[in-house]
mmCIF file of C-alpha atoms in Angstrom:
data_model
loop_
_atom_site.group_PDB
_atom_site.id
_atom_site.type_symbol
_atom_site.label_atom_id
_atom_site.label_comp_id
_atom_site.label_asym_id
_atom_site.label_seq_id
_atom_site.Cartn_x
_atom_site.Cartn_y
_atom_site.Cartn_z
ATOM 1 C CA UNK A 3 0.223 0.344 0.202
ATOM 2 C CA UNK A 4 1.413 3.576 -1.161
ATOM 3 C CA UNK A 5 1.279 6.214 1.428
ATOM 4 C CA UNK A 6 0.657 9.913 0.676
ATOM 5 C CA UNK A 7 2.313 12.002 2.964
ATOM 6 C CA UNK A 8 0.885 15.073 2.067
ATOM 7 C CA UNK A 9 -2.672 13.461 2.278
ATOM 8 C CA UNK A 10 -1.675 12.268 5.518
ATOM 9 C CA UNK A 11 -0.106 15.984 6.910
ATOM 10 C CA UNK A 12 -3.427 17.274 5.631
ATOM 11 C CA UNK A 13 -5.625 14.812 7.504
ATOM 12 C CA UNK A 14 -3.802 15.142 10.592
ATOM 13 C CA UNK A 15 -3.853 19.282 10.607
ATOM 14 C CA UNK A 16 -7.245 19.370 10.961
ATOM 15 C CA UNK A 17 -6.574 17.831 14.191
ATOM 16 C CA UNK A 18 -3.911 19.766 15.242
ATOM 17 C CA UNK A 19 -1.391 17.063 14.609
ATOM 18 C CA UNK A 20 0.636 18.604 11.549
ATOM 19 C CA UNK A 21 3.062 20.547 13.610
ATOM 20 C CA UNK A 22 4.453 17.787 15.860
ATOM 21 C CA UNK A 23 4.716 15.595 13.000
ATOM 22 C CA UNK A 24 6.626 18.005 11.105
ATOM 23 C CA UNK A 25 8.997 18.637 13.656
ATOM 24 C CA UNK A 26 9.055 14.682 14.305
ATOM 25 C CA UNK A 27 10.974 14.567 10.428
ATOM 26 C CA UNK A 28 12.660 17.290 10.821
ATOM 27 C CA UNK A 29 14.362 15.720 14.037
ATOM 28 C CA UNK A 30 15.282 13.036 11.687
ATOM 29 C CA UNK A 31 17.440 14.375 8.522
ATOM 30 C CA UNK A 32 20.208 12.930 8.044
ATOM 31 C CA UNK A 33 24.069 14.302 9.302
ATOM 32 C CA UNK A 34 24.449 17.528 7.786
ATOM 33 C CA UNK A 35 27.641 17.955 5.548
ATOM 34 C CA UNK A 36 29.248 20.140 7.751
ATOM 35 C CA UNK A 37 29.569 17.605 10.555
ATOM 36 C CA UNK A 38 32.800 17.048 12.057
ATOM 37 C CA UNK A 39 34.581 13.712 14.022
ATOM 38 C CA UNK A 40 35.721 15.007 17.471
ATOM 39 C CA UNK A 41 38.158 12.923 19.206
ATOM 40 C CA UNK A 42 38.056 15.074 22.590
ATOM 41 C CA UNK A 43 41.562 13.781 24.954
ATOM 42 C CA UNK A 44 41.449 14.643 28.832
ATOM 43 C CA UNK A 45 43.949 16.139 30.909
ATOM 44 C CA UNK A 46 45.079 14.675 34.211
ATOM 45 C CA UNK A 47 43.330 12.785 37.217
ATOM 46 C CA UNK A 48 40.488 12.745 34.415
ATOM 47 C CA UNK A 49 38.746 10.546 31.769
ATOM 48 C CA UNK A 50 36.195 10.730 28.901
ATOM 49 C CA UNK A 51 33.510 11.285 31.368
ATOM 50 C CA UNK A 52 34.746 14.711 31.766
ATOM 51 C CA UNK A 53 33.395 15.822 28.150
ATOM 52 C CA UNK A 54 29.650 14.670 28.883
ATOM 53 C CA UNK A 55 28.351 17.848 28.090
ATOM 54 C CA UNK A 56 30.370 18.702 25.852
ATOM 55 C CA UNK A 57 30.147 15.943 23.521
ATOM 56 C CA UNK A 58 26.447 16.188 23.981
ATOM 57 C CA UNK A 59 25.952 19.928 22.560
ATOM 58 C CA UNK A 60 28.530 18.581 19.900
ATOM 59 C CA UNK A 61 26.207 15.744 18.921
ATOM 60 C CA UNK A 62 23.157 17.743 19.092
ATOM 61 C CA UNK A 63 24.533 19.957 16.463
ATOM 62 C CA UNK A 64 25.328 16.579 14.113
ATOM 63 C CA UNK A 65 28.935 15.828 14.940
ATOM 64 C CA UNK A 66 30.753 12.911 15.751
ATOM 65 C CA UNK A 67 32.297 13.167 19.200
ATOM 66 C CA UNK A 68 34.622 10.450 20.746
ATOM 67 C CA UNK A 69 36.243 10.562 24.619
ATOM 68 C CA UNK A 70 38.727 7.921 25.225
ATOM 69 C CA UNK A 71 39.656 7.600 29.023
ATOM 70 C CA UNK A 72 43.336 7.102 29.588
ATOM 71 C CA UNK A 73 44.691 4.037 31.267
ATOM 72 C CA UNK A 74 44.736 4.338 34.744
ATOM 73 C CA UNK A 75 42.165 6.707 35.001
ATOM 74 C CA UNK A 76 38.367 7.032 35.281
ATOM 75 C CA UNK A 77 36.675 4.007 34.507
ATOM 76 C CA UNK A 78 40.010 2.412 33.833
ATOM 77 C CA UNK A 79 41.621 3.524 36.958
ATOM 78 C CA UNK A 80 41.901 0.030 38.092
ATOM 79 C CA UNK A 81 44.665 -0.357 35.922
ATOM 80 C CA UNK A 82 46.962 1.816 37.487
ATOM 81 C CA UNK A 83 50.255 0.519 37.383
ATOM 82 C CA UNK A 84 54.017 2.046 37.526
ATOM 83 C CA UNK A 85 54.854 0.947 34.012
ATOM 84 C CA UNK A 86 51.914 3.424 32.701
ATOM 85 C CA UNK A 87 54.121 5.790 30.291
ATOM 86 C CA UNK A 88 53.301 8.748 28.152
ATOM 87 C CA UNK A 89 53.442 6.118 25.358
ATOM 88 C CA UNK A 90 50.449 4.489 26.771
ATOM 89 C CA UNK A 91 48.269 7.296 26.782
ATOM 90 C CA UNK A 92 49.203 8.282 23.035
ATOM 91 C CA UNK A 93 48.592 4.464 21.814
ATOM 92 C CA UNK A 94 44.964 4.674 23.830
ATOM 93 C CA UNK A 95 44.141 7.541 21.770
ATOM 94 C CA UNK A 96 45.897 6.323 18.495
ATOM 95 C CA UNK A 97 43.816 2.475 19.249
ATOM 96 C CA UNK A 98 40.718 4.255 19.470
ATOM 97 C CA UNK A 99 41.353 6.200 16.099
ATOM 98 C CA UNK A 100 42.183 2.710 14.447
ATOM 99 C CA UNK A 101 39.694 0.600 15.471
ATOM 100 C CA UNK A 102 36.571 3.636 14.842
ATOM 101 C CA UNK A 103 39.088 3.640 11.778
ATOM 102 C CA UNK A 104 38.110 7.302 12.026
ATOM 103 C CA UNK A 105 39.953 10.045 9.385
ATOM 104 C CA UNK A 106 39.583 14.237 8.923
ATOM 105 C CA UNK A 107 39.660 14.632 12.703
ATOM 106 C CA UNK A 108 39.632 17.647 14.764
ATOM 107 C CA UNK A 109 41.680 16.153 17.689
ATOM 108 C CA UNK A 110 41.460 18.453 20.664
ATOM 109 C CA UNK A 111 43.794 17.828 24.184
ATOM 110 C CA UNK A 112 43.253 19.367 27.423
ATOM 111 C CA UNK A 113 45.499 20.243 29.612
ATOM 112 C CA UNK A 114 47.663 17.185 30.628
ATOM 113 C CA UNK A 115 45.868 15.728 27.341
ATOM 114 C CA UNK A 116 48.191 17.744 25.155
ATOM 115 C CA UNK A 117 50.944 15.181 25.612
ATOM 116 C CA UNK A 118 48.840 12.497 23.611
ATOM 117 C CA UNK A 119 47.285 14.550 21.490
ATOM 118 C CA UNK A 120 50.964 15.828 19.980
ATOM 119 C CA UNK A 121 51.783 11.951 19.977
ATOM 120 C CA UNK A 122 49.111 10.796 18.427
ATOM 121 C CA UNK A 123 49.582 13.926 15.760
ATOM 122 C CA UNK A 124 53.077 12.985 15.209
ATOM 123 C CA UNK A 125 52.000 9.223 13.971
ATOM 124 C CA UNK A 126 49.165 9.683 12.574
ATOM 125 C CA UNK A 127 48.871 13.231 10.885
ATOM 126 C CA UNK A 128 47.645 11.802 8.063
ATOM 127 C CA UNK A 129 44.255 11.608 9.694
ATOM 128 C CA UNK A 130 44.034 14.527 11.560
ATOM 129 C CA UNK A 131 42.443 17.842 9.829
ATOM 130 C CA UNK A 132 42.984 20.091 12.635
ATOM 131 C CA UNK A 133 44.782 20.331 16.339
ATOM 132 C CA UNK A 134 43.031 22.361 19.335
ATOM 133 C CA UNK A 135 44.761 22.307 22.128
ATOM 134 C CA UNK A 136 42.419 23.525 24.997
ATOM 135 C CA UNK A 137 44.753 25.173 27.955
ATOM 136 C CA UNK A 138 47.297 21.944 27.034
ATOM 137 C CA UNK A 139 50.748 21.270 27.641
ATOM 138 C CA UNK A 140 52.627 21.551 24.325
ATOM 139 C CA UNK A 141 55.862 18.797 24.133
ATOM 140 C CA UNK A 142 58.462 19.266 21.832
ATOM 141 C CA UNK A 143 60.390 15.499 21.312
ATOM 142 C CA UNK A 144 61.801 14.415 24.266
ATOM 143 C CA UNK A 145 60.529 16.647 26.958
ATOM 144 C CA UNK A 146 58.232 14.695 29.162
ATOM 145 C CA UNK A 147 55.226 16.679 31.144
ATOM 146 C CA UNK A 148 57.250 17.136 33.808
ATOM 147 C CA UNK A 149 60.155 19.474 32.292
ATOM 148 C CA UNK A 150 56.873 21.624 31.114
ATOM 149 C CA UNK A 151 56.123 22.268 34.146
ATOM 150 C CA UNK A 152 57.648 25.684 36.054
ATOM 151 C CA UNK A 153 60.668 25.680 38.143
ATOM 152 C CA UNK A 154 59.665 23.601 41.304
ATOM 153 C CA UNK A 155 56.785 22.505 40.157
ATOM 154 C CA UNK A 156 58.390 19.176 39.463
ATOM 155 C CA UNK A 157 59.497 18.251 42.363
ATOM 156 C CA UNK A 158 57.220 19.481 44.808
ATOM 157 C CA UNK A 159 54.134 16.956 42.907
ATOM 158 C CA UNK A 160 57.018 13.776 43.063
ATOM 159 C CA UNK A 161 57.300 14.823 46.463
ATOM 160 C CA UNK A 162 53.091 14.187 46.883
ATOM 161 C CA UNK A 163 53.710 11.351 44.762
ATOM 162 C CA UNK A 164 56.138 9.673 47.132
ATOM 163 C CA UNK A 165 54.063 10.760 50.349
ATOM 164 C CA UNK A 166 51.041 10.379 49.246
ATOM 165 C CA UNK A 167 50.527 8.338 45.881
ATOM 166 C CA UNK A 168 53.075 5.038 47.163
ATOM 167 C CA UNK A 169 55.109 6.392 44.015
ATOM 168 C CA UNK A 170 52.906 5.163 41.686
ATOM 169 C CA UNK A 171 50.424 7.834 40.979
ATOM 170 C CA UNK A 172 50.021 11.761 41.562
ATOM 171 C CA UNK A 173 47.272 12.158 44.458
ATOM 172 C CA UNK A 174 44.081 14.538 43.777
ATOM 173 C CA UNK A 175 44.926 17.955 44.871
ATOM 174 C CA UNK A 176 41.734 19.465 47.213
ATOM 175 C CA UNK A 177 39.153 21.471 45.573
ATOM 176 C CA UNK A 178 40.878 24.885 46.151
ATOM 177 C CA UNK A 179 43.172 23.206 42.744
ATOM 178 C CA UNK A 180 40.625 23.715 40.390
ATOM 179 C CA UNK A 181 39.114 27.421 40.191
ATOM 180 C CA UNK A 182 35.901 26.393 39.294
ATOM 181 C CA UNK A 183 32.401 27.460 40.824
ATOM 182 C CA UNK A 184 31.670 25.838 43.978
ATOM 183 C CA UNK A 185 28.496 23.727 43.543
ATOM 184 C CA UNK A 186 26.591 20.682 42.295
ATOM 185 C CA UNK A 187 29.263 20.302 38.940
ATOM 186 C CA UNK A 188 32.019 20.878 40.304
ATOM 187 C CA UNK A 189 30.694 18.197 43.278
ATOM 188 C CA UNK A 190 30.310 15.752 40.304
ATOM 189 C CA UNK A 191 33.743 16.871 39.187
ATOM 190 C CA UNK A 192 35.664 16.386 42.463
ATOM 191 C CA UNK A 193 34.027 13.179 42.696
ATOM 192 C CA UNK A 194 35.189 10.969 39.412
ATOM 193 C CA UNK A 195 38.579 12.672 39.877
ATOM 194 C CA UNK A 196 41.150 9.508 40.164
ATOM 195 C CA UNK A 197 45.056 9.567 41.053
ATOM 196 C CA UNK A 198 46.999 9.759 37.937
ATOM 197 C CA UNK A 199 49.945 7.217 36.863
ATOM 198 C CA UNK A 200 53.396 9.035 37.374
ATOM 199 C CA UNK A 201 54.999 7.325 34.984
ATOM 200 C CA UNK A 202 53.190 9.505 32.475
ATOM 201 C CA UNK A 203 54.802 12.878 33.366
ATOM 202 C CA UNK A 204 58.108 11.449 33.853
ATOM 203 C CA UNK A 205 58.638 9.608 30.572
ATOM 204 C CA UNK A 206 59.690 11.664 27.297
ATOM 205 C CA UNK A 207 57.654 12.014 24.586
ATOM 206 C CA UNK A 208 59.484 10.654 21.470
ATOM 207 C CA UNK A 209 58.543 12.831 18.304
ATOM 208 C CA UNK A 210 59.668 12.777 14.728
ATOM 209 C CA UNK A 211 58.045 16.358 13.736
ATOM 210 C CA UNK A 212 57.824 19.345 15.314
ATOM 211 C CA UNK A 213 54.534 19.703 18.289
ATOM 212 C CA UNK A 214 51.358 20.254 15.701
ATOM 213 C CA UNK A 215 53.071 17.772 12.994
ATOM 214 C CA UNK A 216 52.756 21.211 10.316
ATOM 215 C CA UNK A 217 48.987 20.803 10.659
ATOM 216 C CA UNK A 218 46.600 23.584 11.378
ATOM 217 C CA UNK A 219 46.860 24.039 15.134
ATOM 218 C CA UNK A 220 44.266 26.378 17.392
ATOM 219 C CA UNK A 221 45.720 26.821 20.875
ATOM 220 C CA UNK A 222 43.365 28.002 23.703
ATOM 221 C CA UNK A 223 44.294 29.525 26.466
ATOM 222 C CA UNK A 224 42.650 29.971 29.832
ATOM 223 C CA UNK A 225 42.975 33.235 31.771
ATOM 224 C CA UNK A 226 40.360 33.610 34.532
ATOM 225 C CA UNK A 227 42.382 32.516 35.952
ATOM 226 C CA UNK A 228 45.717 31.090 34.106
ATOM 227 C CA UNK A 229 47.181 27.905 36.099
ATOM 228 C CA UNK A 230 50.629 28.413 36.660
ATOM 229 C CA UNK A 231 51.658 25.171 35.033
ATOM 230 C CA UNK A 232 50.508 25.608 31.658
ATOM 231 C CA UNK A 233 52.000 28.538 31.449
ATOM 232 C CA UNK A 234 55.561 27.681 29.891
ATOM 233 C CA UNK A 235 53.007 25.426 27.431
ATOM 234 C CA UNK A 236 51.189 29.094 26.602
ATOM 235 C CA UNK A 237 54.588 31.024 25.891
ATOM 236 C CA UNK A 238 55.807 28.192 23.206
ATOM 237 C CA UNK A 239 52.317 28.475 21.636
ATOM 238 C CA UNK A 240 52.641 31.898 21.559
ATOM 239 C CA UNK A 241 56.124 31.786 19.264
ATOM 240 C CA UNK A 242 54.793 28.804 17.052
ATOM 241 C CA UNK A 243 54.709 30.614 13.752
ATOM 242 C CA UNK A 244 51.539 29.209 12.016
ATOM 243 C CA UNK A 245 49.614 28.817 14.790
ATOM 244 C CA UNK A 246 45.933 30.406 15.916
ATOM 245 C CA UNK A 247 46.505 31.370 19.341
ATOM 246 C CA UNK A 248 43.092 32.811 21.283
ATOM 247 C CA UNK A 249 42.767 33.766 25.011
ATOM 248 C CA UNK A 250 39.256 32.875 26.233
ATOM 249 C CA UNK A 251 39.320 34.531 30.299
ATOM 250 C CA UNK A 252 37.702 31.021 31.763
ATOM 251 C CA UNK A 253 38.971 28.490 34.669
ATOM 252 C CA UNK A 254 41.024 26.174 33.787
ATOM 253 C CA UNK A 255 38.377 23.691 34.083
ATOM 254 C CA UNK A 256 35.222 25.101 31.705
ATOM 255 C CA UNK A 257 34.207 22.291 30.364
ATOM 256 C CA UNK A 258 32.352 20.932 33.553
ATOM 257 C CA UNK A 259 31.169 24.908 34.667
ATOM 258 C CA UNK A 260 30.655 26.131 31.011
ATOM 259 C CA UNK A 261 30.870 23.374 28.562
ATOM 260 C CA UNK A 262 29.237 26.108 26.219
ATOM 261 C CA UNK A 263 32.043 27.972 26.186
ATOM 262 C CA UNK A 264 33.756 25.231 24.618
ATOM 263 C CA UNK A 265 31.647 23.847 22.295
ATOM 264 C CA UNK A 266 31.398 27.742 20.529
ATOM 265 C CA UNK A 267 35.534 27.369 20.489
ATOM 266 C CA UNK A 268 35.340 23.801 18.560
ATOM 267 C CA UNK A 269 33.003 24.483 16.397
ATOM 268 C CA UNK A 270 34.715 27.537 14.940
ATOM 269 C CA UNK A 271 36.854 27.778 12.219
ATOM 270 C CA UNK A 272 39.769 28.619 13.352
#
């Protein structure tokens, strides 16, 4: 039997039902041609969960979004060990890209996540369309995450790991270390943070290309307040020829407090 959609709508219109049905048809439209594929990489102590609201905002616009959790963190915190290195975290993201056969990716790294993003871009350059660093560490060949911190900060973190993390992990800092407003969102955030494997901060990242792998790069510095741990990387990003550098007056973990601001950054052309 052939159904005439116009006839159905005309009949429903008389019953006052055409508008809801029309909206249903509109919602079922195919993914727009401008849809992108995003891979979002979290920072220290976090997990893929941290992108919950950002990912939802991007998906509502028709984009594909992947949020891998790096080994030893989030729902993979039971795998915490001394053997986890920065290469482990690079491979976590690279394996997702390979298994899901992702291409033309907007690769996004926040904070410590800049380490894995830089390594993945170096190894899988042909699969990446653009890199976005969100207030992230920027390593060059041979750099460890500890080497990118301001003077004295690495020693303080090593001491904390020895005294509070059995020499295996960096302990989760207290709430004051995360300058986002107190409330349900911050409570949700703090409850999910986990100790971070120290091996990922101690081990050097080996690269065959300069950071960014000669791809289009946007670096977004978060400045309200500007965390001291990221400042050396912000300076490095400012000096990069061809990179688009911008500043946003938001806290370091804005994806929790104001995810719509991160969505706006990621969907912008540069």
